[in-house]
PDB file of C-alpha atoms in Angstrom:
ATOM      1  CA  UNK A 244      65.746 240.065  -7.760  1.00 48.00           C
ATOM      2  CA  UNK A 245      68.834 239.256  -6.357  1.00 54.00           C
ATOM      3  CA  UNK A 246      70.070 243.022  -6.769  1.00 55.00           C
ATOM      4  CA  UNK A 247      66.923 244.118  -4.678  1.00 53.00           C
ATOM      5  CA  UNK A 248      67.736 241.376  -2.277  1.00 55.00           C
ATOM      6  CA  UNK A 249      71.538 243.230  -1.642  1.00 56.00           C
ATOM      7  CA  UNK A 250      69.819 246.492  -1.591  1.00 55.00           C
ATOM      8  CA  UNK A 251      69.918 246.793   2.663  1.00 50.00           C
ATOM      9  CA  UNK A 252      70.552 250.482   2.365  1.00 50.00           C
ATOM     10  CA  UNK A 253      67.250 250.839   0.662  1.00 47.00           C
ATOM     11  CA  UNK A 254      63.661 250.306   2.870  1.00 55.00           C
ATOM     12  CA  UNK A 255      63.596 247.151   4.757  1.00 64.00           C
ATOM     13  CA  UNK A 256      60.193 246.801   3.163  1.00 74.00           C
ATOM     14  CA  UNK A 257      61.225 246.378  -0.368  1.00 74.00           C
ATOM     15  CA  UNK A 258      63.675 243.493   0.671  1.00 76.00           C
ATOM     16  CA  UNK A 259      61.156 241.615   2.610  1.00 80.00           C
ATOM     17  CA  UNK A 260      59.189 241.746  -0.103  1.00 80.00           C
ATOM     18  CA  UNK A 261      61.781 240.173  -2.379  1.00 78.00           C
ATOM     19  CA  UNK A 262      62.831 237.422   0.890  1.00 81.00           C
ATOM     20  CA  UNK A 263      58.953 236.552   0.680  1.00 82.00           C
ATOM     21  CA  UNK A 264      59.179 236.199  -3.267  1.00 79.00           C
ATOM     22  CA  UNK A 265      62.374 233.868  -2.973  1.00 78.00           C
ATOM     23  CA  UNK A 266      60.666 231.750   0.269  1.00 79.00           C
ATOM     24  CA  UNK A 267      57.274 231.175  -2.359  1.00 79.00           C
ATOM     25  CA  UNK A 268      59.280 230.190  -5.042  1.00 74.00           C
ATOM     26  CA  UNK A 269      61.401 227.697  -3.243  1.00 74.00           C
ATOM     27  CA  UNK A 270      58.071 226.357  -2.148  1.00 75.00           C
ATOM     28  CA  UNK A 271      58.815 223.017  -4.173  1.00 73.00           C
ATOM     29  CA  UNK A 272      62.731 222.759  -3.856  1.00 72.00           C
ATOM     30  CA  UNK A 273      64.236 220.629  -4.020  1.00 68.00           C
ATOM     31  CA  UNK A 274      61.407 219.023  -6.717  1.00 70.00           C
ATOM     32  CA  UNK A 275      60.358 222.155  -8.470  1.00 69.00           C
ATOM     33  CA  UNK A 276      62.034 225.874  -8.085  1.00 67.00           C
ATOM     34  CA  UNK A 277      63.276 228.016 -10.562  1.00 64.00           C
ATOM     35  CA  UNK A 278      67.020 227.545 -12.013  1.00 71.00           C
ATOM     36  CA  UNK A 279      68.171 230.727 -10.155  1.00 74.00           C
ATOM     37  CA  UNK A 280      67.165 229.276  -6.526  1.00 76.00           C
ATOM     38  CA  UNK A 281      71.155 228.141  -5.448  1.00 78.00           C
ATOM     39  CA  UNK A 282      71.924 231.775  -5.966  1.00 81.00           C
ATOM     40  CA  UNK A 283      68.560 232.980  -3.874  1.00 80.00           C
ATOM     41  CA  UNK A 284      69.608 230.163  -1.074  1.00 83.00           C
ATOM     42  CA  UNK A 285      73.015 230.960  -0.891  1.00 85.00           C
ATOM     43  CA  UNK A 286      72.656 234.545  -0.998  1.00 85.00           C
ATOM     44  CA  UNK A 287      70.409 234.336   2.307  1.00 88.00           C
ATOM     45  CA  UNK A 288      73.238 234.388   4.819  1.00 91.00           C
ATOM     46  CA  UNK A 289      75.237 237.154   2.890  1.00 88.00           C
ATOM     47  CA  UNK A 290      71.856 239.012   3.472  1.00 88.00           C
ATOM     48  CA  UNK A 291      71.421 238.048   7.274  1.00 92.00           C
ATOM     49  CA  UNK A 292      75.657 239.659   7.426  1.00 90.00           C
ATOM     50  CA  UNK A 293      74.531 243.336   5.605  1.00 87.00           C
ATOM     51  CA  UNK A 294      71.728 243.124   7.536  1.00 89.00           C
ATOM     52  CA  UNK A 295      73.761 243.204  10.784  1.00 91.00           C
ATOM     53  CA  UNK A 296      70.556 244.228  13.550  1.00 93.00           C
ATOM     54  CA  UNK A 297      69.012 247.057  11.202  1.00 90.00           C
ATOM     55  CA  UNK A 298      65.721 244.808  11.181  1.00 90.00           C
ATOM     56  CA  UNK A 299      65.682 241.456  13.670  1.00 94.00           C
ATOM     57  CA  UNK A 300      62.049 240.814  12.380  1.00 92.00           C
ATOM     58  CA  UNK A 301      63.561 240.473   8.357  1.00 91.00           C
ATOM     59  CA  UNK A 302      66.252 238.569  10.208  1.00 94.00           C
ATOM     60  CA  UNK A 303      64.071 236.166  11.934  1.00 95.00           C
ATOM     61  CA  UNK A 304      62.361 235.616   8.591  1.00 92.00           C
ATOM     62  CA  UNK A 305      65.713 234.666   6.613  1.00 93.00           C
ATOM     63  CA  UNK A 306      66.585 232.158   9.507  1.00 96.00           C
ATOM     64  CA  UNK A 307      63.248 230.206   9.791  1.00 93.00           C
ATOM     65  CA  UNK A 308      63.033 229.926   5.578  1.00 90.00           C
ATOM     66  CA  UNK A 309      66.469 228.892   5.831  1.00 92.00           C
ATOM     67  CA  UNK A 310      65.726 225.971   8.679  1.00 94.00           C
ATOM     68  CA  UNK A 311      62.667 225.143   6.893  1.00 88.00           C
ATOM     69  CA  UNK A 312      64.911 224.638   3.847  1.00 87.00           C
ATOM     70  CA  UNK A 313      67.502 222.662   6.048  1.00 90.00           C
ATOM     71  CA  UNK A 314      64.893 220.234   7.455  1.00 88.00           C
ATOM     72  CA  UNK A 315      64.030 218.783   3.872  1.00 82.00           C
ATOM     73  CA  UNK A 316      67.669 218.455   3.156  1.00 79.00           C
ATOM     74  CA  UNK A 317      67.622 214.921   5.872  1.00 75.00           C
ATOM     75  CA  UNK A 318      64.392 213.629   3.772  1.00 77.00           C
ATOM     76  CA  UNK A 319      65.825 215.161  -0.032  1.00 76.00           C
ATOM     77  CA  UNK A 320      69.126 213.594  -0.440  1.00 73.00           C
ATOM     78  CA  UNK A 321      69.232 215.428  -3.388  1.00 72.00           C
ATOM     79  CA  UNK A 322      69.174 219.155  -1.535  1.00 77.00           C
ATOM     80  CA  UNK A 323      71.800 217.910   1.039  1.00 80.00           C
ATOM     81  CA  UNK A 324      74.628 218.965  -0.980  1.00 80.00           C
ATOM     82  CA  UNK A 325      73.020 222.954  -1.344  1.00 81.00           C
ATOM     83  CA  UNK A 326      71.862 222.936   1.977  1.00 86.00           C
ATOM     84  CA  UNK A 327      75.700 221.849   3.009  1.00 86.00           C
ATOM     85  CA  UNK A 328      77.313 224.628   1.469  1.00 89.00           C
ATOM     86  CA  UNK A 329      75.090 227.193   3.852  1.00 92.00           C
ATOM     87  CA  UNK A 330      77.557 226.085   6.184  1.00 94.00           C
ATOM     88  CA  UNK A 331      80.850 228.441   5.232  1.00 94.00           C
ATOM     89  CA  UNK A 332      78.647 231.384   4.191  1.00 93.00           C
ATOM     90  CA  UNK A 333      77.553 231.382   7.787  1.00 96.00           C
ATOM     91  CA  UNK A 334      80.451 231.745   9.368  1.00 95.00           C
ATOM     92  CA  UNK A 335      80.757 235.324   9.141  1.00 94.00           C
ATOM     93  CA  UNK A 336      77.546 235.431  10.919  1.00 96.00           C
ATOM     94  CA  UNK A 337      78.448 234.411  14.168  1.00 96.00           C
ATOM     95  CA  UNK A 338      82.394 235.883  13.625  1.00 93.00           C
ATOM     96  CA  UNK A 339      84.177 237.397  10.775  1.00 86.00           C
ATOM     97  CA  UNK A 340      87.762 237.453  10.036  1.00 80.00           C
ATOM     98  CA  UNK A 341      89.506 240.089   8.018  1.00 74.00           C
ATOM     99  CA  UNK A 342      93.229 241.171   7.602  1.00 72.00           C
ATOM    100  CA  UNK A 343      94.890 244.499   8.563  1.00 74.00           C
ATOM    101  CA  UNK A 344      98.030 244.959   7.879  1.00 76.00           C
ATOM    102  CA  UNK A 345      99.411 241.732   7.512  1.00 75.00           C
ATOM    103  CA  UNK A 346      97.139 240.079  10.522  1.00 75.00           C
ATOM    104  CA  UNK A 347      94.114 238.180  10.854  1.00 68.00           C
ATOM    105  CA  UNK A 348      91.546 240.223  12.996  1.00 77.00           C
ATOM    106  CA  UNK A 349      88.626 238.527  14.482  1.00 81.00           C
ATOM    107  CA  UNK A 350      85.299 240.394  15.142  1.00 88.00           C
ATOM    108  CA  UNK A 351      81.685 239.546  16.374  1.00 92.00           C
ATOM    109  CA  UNK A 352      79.091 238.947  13.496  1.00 94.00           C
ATOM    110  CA  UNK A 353      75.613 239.894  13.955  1.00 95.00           C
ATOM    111  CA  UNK A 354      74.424 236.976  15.850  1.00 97.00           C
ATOM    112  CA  UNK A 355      75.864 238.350  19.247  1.00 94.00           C
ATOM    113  CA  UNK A 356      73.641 241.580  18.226  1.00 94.00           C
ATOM    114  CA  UNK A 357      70.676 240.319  17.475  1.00 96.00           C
ATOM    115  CA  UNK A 358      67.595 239.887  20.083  1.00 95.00           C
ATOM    116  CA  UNK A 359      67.531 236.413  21.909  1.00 94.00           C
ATOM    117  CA  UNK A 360      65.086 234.983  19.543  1.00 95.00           C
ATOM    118  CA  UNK A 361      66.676 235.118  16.926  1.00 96.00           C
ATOM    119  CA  UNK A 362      69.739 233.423  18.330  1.00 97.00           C
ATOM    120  CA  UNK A 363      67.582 231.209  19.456  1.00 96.00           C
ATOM    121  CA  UNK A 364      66.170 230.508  15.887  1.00 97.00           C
ATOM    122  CA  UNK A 365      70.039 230.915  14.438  1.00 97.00           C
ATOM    123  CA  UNK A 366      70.883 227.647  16.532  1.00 97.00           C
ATOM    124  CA  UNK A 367      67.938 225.741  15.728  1.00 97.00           C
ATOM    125  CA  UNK A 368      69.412 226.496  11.776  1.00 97.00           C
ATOM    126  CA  UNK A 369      72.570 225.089  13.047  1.00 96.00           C
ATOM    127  CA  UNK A 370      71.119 222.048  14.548  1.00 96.00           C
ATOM    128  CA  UNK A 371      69.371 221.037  11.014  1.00 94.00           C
ATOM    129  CA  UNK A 372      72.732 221.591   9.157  1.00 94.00           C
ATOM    130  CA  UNK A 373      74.989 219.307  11.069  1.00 94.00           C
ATOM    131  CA  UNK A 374      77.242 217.434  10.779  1.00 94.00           C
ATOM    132  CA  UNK A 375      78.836 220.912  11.755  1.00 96.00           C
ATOM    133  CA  UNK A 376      82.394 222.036   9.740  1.00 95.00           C
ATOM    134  CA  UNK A 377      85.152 222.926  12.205  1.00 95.00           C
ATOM    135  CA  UNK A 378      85.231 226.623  11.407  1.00 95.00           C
ATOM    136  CA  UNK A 379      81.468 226.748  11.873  1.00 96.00           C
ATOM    137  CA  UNK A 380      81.968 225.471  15.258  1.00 96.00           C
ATOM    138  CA  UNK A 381      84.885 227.784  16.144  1.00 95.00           C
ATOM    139  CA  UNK A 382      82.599 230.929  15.486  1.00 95.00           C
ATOM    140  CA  UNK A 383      80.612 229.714  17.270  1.00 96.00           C
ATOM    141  CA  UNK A 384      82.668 229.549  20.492  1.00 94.00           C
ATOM    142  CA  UNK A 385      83.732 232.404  20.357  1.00 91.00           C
ATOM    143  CA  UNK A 386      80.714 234.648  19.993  1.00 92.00           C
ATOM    144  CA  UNK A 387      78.791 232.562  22.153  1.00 89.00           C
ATOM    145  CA  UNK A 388      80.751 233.277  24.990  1.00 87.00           C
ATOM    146  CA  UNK A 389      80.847 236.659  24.465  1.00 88.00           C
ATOM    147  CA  UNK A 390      79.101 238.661  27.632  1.00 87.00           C
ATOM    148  CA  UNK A 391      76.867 240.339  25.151  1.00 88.00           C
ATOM    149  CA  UNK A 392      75.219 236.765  24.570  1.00 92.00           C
ATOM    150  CA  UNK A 393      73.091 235.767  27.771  1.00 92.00           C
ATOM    151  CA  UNK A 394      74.054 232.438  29.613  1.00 90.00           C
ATOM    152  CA  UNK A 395      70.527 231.120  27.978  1.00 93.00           C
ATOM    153  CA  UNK A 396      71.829 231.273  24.710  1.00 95.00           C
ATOM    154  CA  UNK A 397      75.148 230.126  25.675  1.00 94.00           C
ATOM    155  CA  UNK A 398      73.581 227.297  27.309  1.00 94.00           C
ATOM    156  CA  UNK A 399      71.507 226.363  24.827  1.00 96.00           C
ATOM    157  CA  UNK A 400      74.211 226.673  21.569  1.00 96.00           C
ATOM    158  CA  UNK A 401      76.365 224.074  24.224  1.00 95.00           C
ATOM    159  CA  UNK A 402      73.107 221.970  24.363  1.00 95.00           C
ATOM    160  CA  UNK A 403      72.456 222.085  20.945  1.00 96.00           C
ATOM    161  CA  UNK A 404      76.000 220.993  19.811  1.00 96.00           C
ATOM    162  CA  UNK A 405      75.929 218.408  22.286  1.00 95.00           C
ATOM    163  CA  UNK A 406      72.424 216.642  21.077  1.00 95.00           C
ATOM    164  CA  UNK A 407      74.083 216.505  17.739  1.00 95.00           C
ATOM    165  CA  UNK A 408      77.249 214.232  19.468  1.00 94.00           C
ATOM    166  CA  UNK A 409      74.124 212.504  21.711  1.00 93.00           C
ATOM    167  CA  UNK A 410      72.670 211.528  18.237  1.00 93.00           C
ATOM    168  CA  UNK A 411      76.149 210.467  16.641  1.00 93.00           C
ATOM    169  CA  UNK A 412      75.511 213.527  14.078  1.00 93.00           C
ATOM    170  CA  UNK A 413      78.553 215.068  15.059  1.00 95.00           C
ATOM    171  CA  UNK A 414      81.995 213.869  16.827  1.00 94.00           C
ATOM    172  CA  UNK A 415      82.022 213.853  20.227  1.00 92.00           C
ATOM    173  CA  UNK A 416      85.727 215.433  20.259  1.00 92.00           C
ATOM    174  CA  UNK A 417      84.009 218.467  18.222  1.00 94.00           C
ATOM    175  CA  UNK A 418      81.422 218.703  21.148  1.00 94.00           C
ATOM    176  CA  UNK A 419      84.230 218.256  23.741  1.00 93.00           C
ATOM    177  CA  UNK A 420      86.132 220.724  21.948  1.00 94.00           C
ATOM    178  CA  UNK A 421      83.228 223.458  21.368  1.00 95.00           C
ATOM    179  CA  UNK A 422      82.234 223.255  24.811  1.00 94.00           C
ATOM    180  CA  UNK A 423      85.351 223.466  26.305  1.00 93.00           C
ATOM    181  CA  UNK A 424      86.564 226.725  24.008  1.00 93.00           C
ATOM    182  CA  UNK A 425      83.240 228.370  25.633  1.00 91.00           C
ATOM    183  CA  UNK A 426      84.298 228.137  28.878  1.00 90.00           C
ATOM    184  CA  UNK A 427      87.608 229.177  27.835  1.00 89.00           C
ATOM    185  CA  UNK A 428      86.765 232.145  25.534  1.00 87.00           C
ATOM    186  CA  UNK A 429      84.208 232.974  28.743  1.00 85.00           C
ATOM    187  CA  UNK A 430      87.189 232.751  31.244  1.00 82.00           C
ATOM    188  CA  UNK A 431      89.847 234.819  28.748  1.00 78.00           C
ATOM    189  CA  UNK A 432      87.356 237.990  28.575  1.00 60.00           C
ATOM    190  CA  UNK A 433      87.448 237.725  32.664  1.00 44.00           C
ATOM    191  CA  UNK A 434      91.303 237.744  32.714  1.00 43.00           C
ATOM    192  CA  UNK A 435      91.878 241.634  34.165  1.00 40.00           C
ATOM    193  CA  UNK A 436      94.069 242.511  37.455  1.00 39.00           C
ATOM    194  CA  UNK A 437      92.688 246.002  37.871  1.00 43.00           C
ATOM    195  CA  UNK A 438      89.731 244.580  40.452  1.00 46.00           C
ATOM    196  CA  UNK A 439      87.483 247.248  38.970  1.00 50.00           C
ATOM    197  CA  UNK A 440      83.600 246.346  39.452  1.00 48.00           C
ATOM    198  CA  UNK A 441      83.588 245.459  35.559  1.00 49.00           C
ATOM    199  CA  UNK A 442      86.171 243.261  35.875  1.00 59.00           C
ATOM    200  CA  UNK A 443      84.571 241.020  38.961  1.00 59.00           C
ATOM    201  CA  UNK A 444      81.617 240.894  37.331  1.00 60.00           C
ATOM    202  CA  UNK A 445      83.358 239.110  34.056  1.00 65.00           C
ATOM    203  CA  UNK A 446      85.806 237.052  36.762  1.00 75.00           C
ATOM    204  CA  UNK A 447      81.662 235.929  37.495  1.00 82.00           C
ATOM    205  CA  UNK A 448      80.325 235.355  33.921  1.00 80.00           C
ATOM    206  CA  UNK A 449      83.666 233.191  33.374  1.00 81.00           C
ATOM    207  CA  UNK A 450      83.432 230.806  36.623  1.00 86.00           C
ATOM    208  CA  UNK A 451      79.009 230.800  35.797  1.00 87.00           C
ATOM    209  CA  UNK A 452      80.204 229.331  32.159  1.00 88.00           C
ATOM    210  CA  UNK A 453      82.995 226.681  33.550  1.00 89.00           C
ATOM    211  CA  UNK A 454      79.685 225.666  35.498  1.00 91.00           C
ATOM    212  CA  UNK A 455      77.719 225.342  32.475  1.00 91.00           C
ATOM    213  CA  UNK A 456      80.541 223.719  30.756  1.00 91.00           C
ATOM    214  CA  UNK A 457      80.830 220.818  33.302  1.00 91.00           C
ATOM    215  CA  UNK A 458      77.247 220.410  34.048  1.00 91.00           C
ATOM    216  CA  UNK A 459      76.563 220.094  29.895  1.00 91.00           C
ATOM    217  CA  UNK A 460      79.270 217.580  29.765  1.00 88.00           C
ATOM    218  CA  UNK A 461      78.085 215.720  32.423  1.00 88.00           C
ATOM    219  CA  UNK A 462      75.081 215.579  30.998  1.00 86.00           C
ATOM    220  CA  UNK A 463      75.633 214.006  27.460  1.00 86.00           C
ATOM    221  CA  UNK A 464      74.866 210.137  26.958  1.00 83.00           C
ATOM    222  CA  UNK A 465      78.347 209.519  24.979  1.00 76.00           C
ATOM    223  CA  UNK A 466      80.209 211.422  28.348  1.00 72.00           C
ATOM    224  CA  UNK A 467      78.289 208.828  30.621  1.00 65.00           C
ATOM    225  CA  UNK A 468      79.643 206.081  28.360  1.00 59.00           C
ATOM    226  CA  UNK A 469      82.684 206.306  29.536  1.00 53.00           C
ATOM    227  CA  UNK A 470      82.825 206.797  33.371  1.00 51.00           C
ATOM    228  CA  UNK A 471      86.541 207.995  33.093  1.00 48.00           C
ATOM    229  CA  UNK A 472      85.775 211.305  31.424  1.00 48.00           C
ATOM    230  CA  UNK A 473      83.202 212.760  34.822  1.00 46.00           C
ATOM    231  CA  UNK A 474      85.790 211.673  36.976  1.00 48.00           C
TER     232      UNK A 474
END
């Protein structure tokens, strides 16, 4: 099973059909599942990388088994530790890192290619894994504010990220910080002095995402705690 689930080069078909087999059988986890259903969970996100946008539908399936699985997790104590270690094997899924020649290069995972509703689905995932790691959150940034990835889905990773410091599930410096890199990572891609239409238009996305930025802050209940920080 778990070689037909790496097999992306063969039909999509045959490896839904195996995704289908692992979501029955994890049917009772974290009470009753087969002794092999770690591997199956934590294989799902190396899946959802080979998979890159060959087949957003399969995609869409591996990310809503996957939050189902996460929402048990804050009634199961005892799948919380499984469901925690989803956490690195997604990172590559928003942005990978690899070296060449001696440096770290950074590239876009499949997230930023995938349609909107299954970003949309990705960061309801997200939401049910928090507390969120640091490097999770980084990738995060900076894919999100990629111009590929519409200011709905931008908006909507800040929001999610910032319900999570709202409901004291994460820090509110990790929101601060999250949101913040956004706007930053937004306003960095805008950075050109050749005043070519291409360029204004990013100069735009940047200054609509500083917007975004300060309007989500703004709106958070921990922000409005203390009046100094919306001055």
């Amino acid at each position: 099973l778990s070689e037909c689930l790496e097999c992306v080069t063969s039909t999509s078909g045959l490896v839904a059909a195996a995704v289908g087999f692992v979501e029955g059988q994890l049917g009772g986890w974290p009470h009753t599942a087969p002794v092999q259903c770690k591997r199956w969970l934590l294989h799902m996100p190396k899946l959802l990388w080979m998979l890159q946008d060959k087949d957003p539908k399969l995609s869409l399936k591996i990310i809503t088994t996957l939050t189902a699985l996460a929402k048990r997790a804050a009634v199961y104590p005892q799948a919380e530790k499984d469901i925690g270690e989803l956490q690195p094997m997604l990172v590559p899924f928003f942005r990978s890192c690899v070296k060449k020649n001696g440096q770290l290069l950074y590239k876009a995972g499949p997230f930023s290619k995938l349609p909107a509703n299954c970003q949309s689905s990705a960061l309801t995932l997200v939401y049910y894994l928090a507390p969120l790691s640091e490097a999770l959150l980084s990738a995060m940034a900076a894919v999100a504010a990629l111009p590929e990835v519409t200011a709905a889905t931008l908006d909507r990773a800040m929001d999610v990220v910032g319900m999570l410091a709202d409901s004291g599930r994460q820090s509110a410096s990790s929101c601060v910080s999250f949101i913040t890199t956004c706007a930053v990572v937004a306003s960095s891609d805008g950075d050109s002095s050749d005043g070519d239409p291409a360029s204004e238009g990013e100069d735009a996305r940047g200054l609509e995402v500083a917007k975004m930025a300060a309007r989500q802050l703004r709106g958070r209940h921990f922000v409005r705690a203390v009046p100094e920080l919306v001055q």
